[in-house]
Tab-separated table of C-alpha atoms in Angstrom:
chain	number	residue	atom	x	y	z
A	141	UNK	CA	0.000	0.000	0.000
A	142	UNK	CA	2.959	2.347	-0.122
A	143	UNK	CA	4.529	4.170	2.774
A	144	UNK	CA	1.725	6.489	3.891
A	145	UNK	CA	1.936	10.247	4.372
A	146	UNK	CA	5.562	11.329	3.812
A	147	UNK	CA	5.026	14.462	5.924
A	148	UNK	CA	4.873	12.133	8.963
A	149	UNK	CA	8.533	11.168	8.382
A	150	UNK	CA	9.946	14.076	10.406
A	151	UNK	CA	13.301	12.434	11.184
A	152	UNK	CA	13.684	11.333	7.555
A	153	UNK	CA	12.998	14.862	6.308
A	154	UNK	CA	15.626	16.298	8.672
A	155	UNK	CA	18.130	13.645	7.584
A	156	UNK	CA	17.505	14.426	3.916
A	157	UNK	CA	17.969	18.166	4.608
A	158	UNK	CA	21.434	17.380	5.938
A	159	UNK	CA	22.211	15.224	2.906
A	160	UNK	CA	20.995	17.990	0.563
A	161	UNK	CA	23.571	20.317	2.110
A	162	UNK	CA	26.371	17.718	2.018
A	163	UNK	CA	27.268	18.359	-1.656
A	164	UNK	CA	27.217	14.668	-2.586
A	165	UNK	CA	25.433	12.975	-5.501
A	166	UNK	CA	21.989	11.741	-4.491
A	167	UNK	CA	19.393	9.663	-6.319
A	168	UNK	CA	16.047	9.573	-4.518
A	169	UNK	CA	13.481	6.926	-5.427
A	170	UNK	CA	9.815	6.864	-4.316
A	171	UNK	CA	9.817	7.928	-0.642
A	172	UNK	CA	13.293	9.411	-1.186
A	173	UNK	CA	11.811	11.595	-3.945
A	174	UNK	CA	9.078	12.808	-1.621
A	175	UNK	CA	11.396	13.386	1.343
A	176	UNK	CA	13.810	15.436	-0.788
A	177	UNK	CA	10.888	17.532	-2.013
A	178	UNK	CA	9.675	18.106	1.537
A	179	UNK	CA	13.217	18.825	2.762
A	180	UNK	CA	13.530	21.601	0.189
A	181	UNK	CA	10.181	23.234	0.925
A	182	UNK	CA	7.709	21.504	-1.391
A	183	UNK	CA	4.420	20.059	-0.145
A	184	UNK	CA	2.784	16.703	-0.784
A	185	UNK	CA	-0.850	15.722	-1.275
A	186	UNK	CA	-2.782	12.471	-1.246
A	187	UNK	CA	-3.722	10.912	-4.575
A	188	UNK	CA	-7.393	9.992	-4.910
A	189	UNK	CA	-6.596	6.375	-5.841
A	190	UNK	CA	-2.815	6.117	-5.592
A	191	UNK	CA	-0.376	4.812	-8.170
A	192	UNK	CA	-0.022	1.055	-7.774
A	193	UNK	CA	1.534	-1.662	-9.919
A	194	UNK	CA	3.185	-1.662	-13.367
A	195	UNK	CA	2.178	0.074	-16.602
A	196	UNK	CA	2.217	3.703	-15.493
A	197	UNK	CA	3.338	5.932	-18.396
A	198	UNK	CA	5.886	8.554	-17.363
A	199	UNK	CA	7.324	11.175	-19.694
A	200	UNK	CA	10.941	12.313	-19.434
A	201	UNK	CA	10.656	16.029	-20.191
A	202	UNK	CA	14.308	16.278	-21.294
A	203	UNK	CA	14.097	13.620	-23.997
A	204	UNK	CA	10.356	13.494	-24.648
A	205	UNK	CA	10.439	9.704	-24.280
A	206	UNK	CA	7.666	7.889	-22.466
A	207	UNK	CA	8.648	5.070	-20.126
A	208	UNK	CA	6.452	2.357	-18.674
A	209	UNK	CA	7.026	2.347	-14.917
A	210	UNK	CA	6.152	0.448	-11.784
A	211	UNK	CA	4.781	2.419	-8.834
A	212	UNK	CA	3.517	2.013	-5.274
A	213	UNK	CA	2.556	5.246	-3.555
A	214	UNK	CA	-0.459	7.228	-2.437
A	215	UNK	CA	1.046	10.735	-2.284
A	216	UNK	CA	2.716	13.087	-4.752
A	217	UNK	CA	4.715	16.314	-4.703
A	218	UNK	CA	2.555	19.305	-5.554
A	219	UNK	CA	4.199	21.058	-8.490
A	220	UNK	CA	2.885	24.489	-7.520
A	221	UNK	CA	4.780	24.290	-4.207
A	222	UNK	CA	8.212	23.711	-5.773
A	223	UNK	CA	10.737	26.517	-5.509
A	224	UNK	CA	11.894	27.094	-9.102
A	225	UNK	CA	15.289	28.253	-7.786
A	226	UNK	CA	15.814	24.861	-6.136
A	227	UNK	CA	14.352	22.215	-8.453
A	228	UNK	CA	12.655	21.645	-11.782
A	229	UNK	CA	10.267	18.926	-12.883
A	230	UNK	CA	12.046	16.302	-14.987
A	231	UNK	CA	9.288	13.662	-15.359
A	232	UNK	CA	5.491	13.701	-15.333
A	233	UNK	CA	2.830	11.010	-15.054
A	234	UNK	CA	0.839	10.924	-18.288
A	235	UNK	CA	-2.267	9.524	-16.587
A	236	UNK	CA	-2.813	12.428	-14.196
A	237	UNK	CA	-0.039	14.984	-14.819
A	238	UNK	CA	1.560	14.608	-11.384
A	239	UNK	CA	5.265	15.137	-10.756
A	240	UNK	CA	7.284	11.951	-11.284
A	241	UNK	CA	10.810	13.354	-11.197
A	242	UNK	CA	12.858	16.361	-10.116
A	243	UNK	CA	16.300	17.718	-10.936
A	244	UNK	CA	17.855	19.950	-8.329
A	245	UNK	CA	19.627	23.065	-9.555
A	246	UNK	CA	23.312	23.515	-8.721
A	247	UNK	CA	23.296	20.093	-7.063
A	248	UNK	CA	24.081	16.555	-8.169
A	249	UNK	CA	20.657	15.444	-7.035
A	250	UNK	CA	17.781	13.982	-8.955
A	251	UNK	CA	14.751	12.071	-7.764
A	252	UNK	CA	11.998	9.947	-9.265
A	253	UNK	CA	8.642	8.905	-7.840
A	254	UNK	CA	8.470	5.636	-9.775
A	255	UNK	CA	10.645	2.544	-9.362
A	256	UNK	CA	13.300	2.441	-12.120
A	257	UNK	CA	14.766	-0.716	-10.599
A	258	UNK	CA	11.504	-2.634	-11.167
A	259	UNK	CA	12.002	-2.654	-14.973
A	260	UNK	CA	8.436	-3.231	-16.212
A	261	UNK	CA	9.518	-1.800	-19.579
A	262	UNK	CA	11.741	-4.109	-19.177
A	263	UNK	CA	14.730	-1.722	-18.996
A	264	UNK	CA	13.138	1.592	-19.924
A	265	UNK	CA	14.511	3.439	-16.923
A	266	UNK	CA	17.972	1.943	-16.470
A	267	UNK	CA	19.406	5.200	-17.861
A	268	UNK	CA	18.570	6.826	-14.516
A	269	UNK	CA	21.151	4.644	-12.787
A	270	UNK	CA	23.671	5.347	-15.569
A	271	UNK	CA	23.234	9.112	-15.045
A	272	UNK	CA	23.605	8.736	-11.288
A	273	UNK	CA	26.780	6.666	-11.626
A	274	UNK	CA	28.248	9.390	-13.876
A	275	UNK	CA	27.558	11.948	-11.140
A	276	UNK	CA	29.248	9.720	-8.565
A	277	UNK	CA	32.303	9.288	-10.809
A	278	UNK	CA	32.483	13.046	-11.449
A	279	UNK	CA	32.258	13.734	-7.718
A	280	UNK	CA	35.349	11.578	-7.134
A	281	UNK	CA	37.470	13.849	-9.357
């Protein structure tokens, strides 16, 4: 049934705030996506029915490609509460238009609401891990 209301994760939000300020590469998935949003001032809201199971179409706004994703959550980050100086929407859900991904400005941080590791596409979203590994390698230099 997903993890419940992410705003209840007070300790997690505080931990993610510290990580945000640590200047390290971060990839947030599902609850990690929501906690990073909350840690940087965004708000969440409950979905009427939730996003559950495979076959959720998500559009990568950078490439225009649509990926078939697996999901398990009942909340989403409200786009109108994002600080445009901090993050920009990178992915959207094509069923309901909700935020599915964020890229953080001047940081090596990106987050996705869906589960790229679940591979329902079967490997539609493996590029997310490739991008993250590049950030980790660049951070070592």
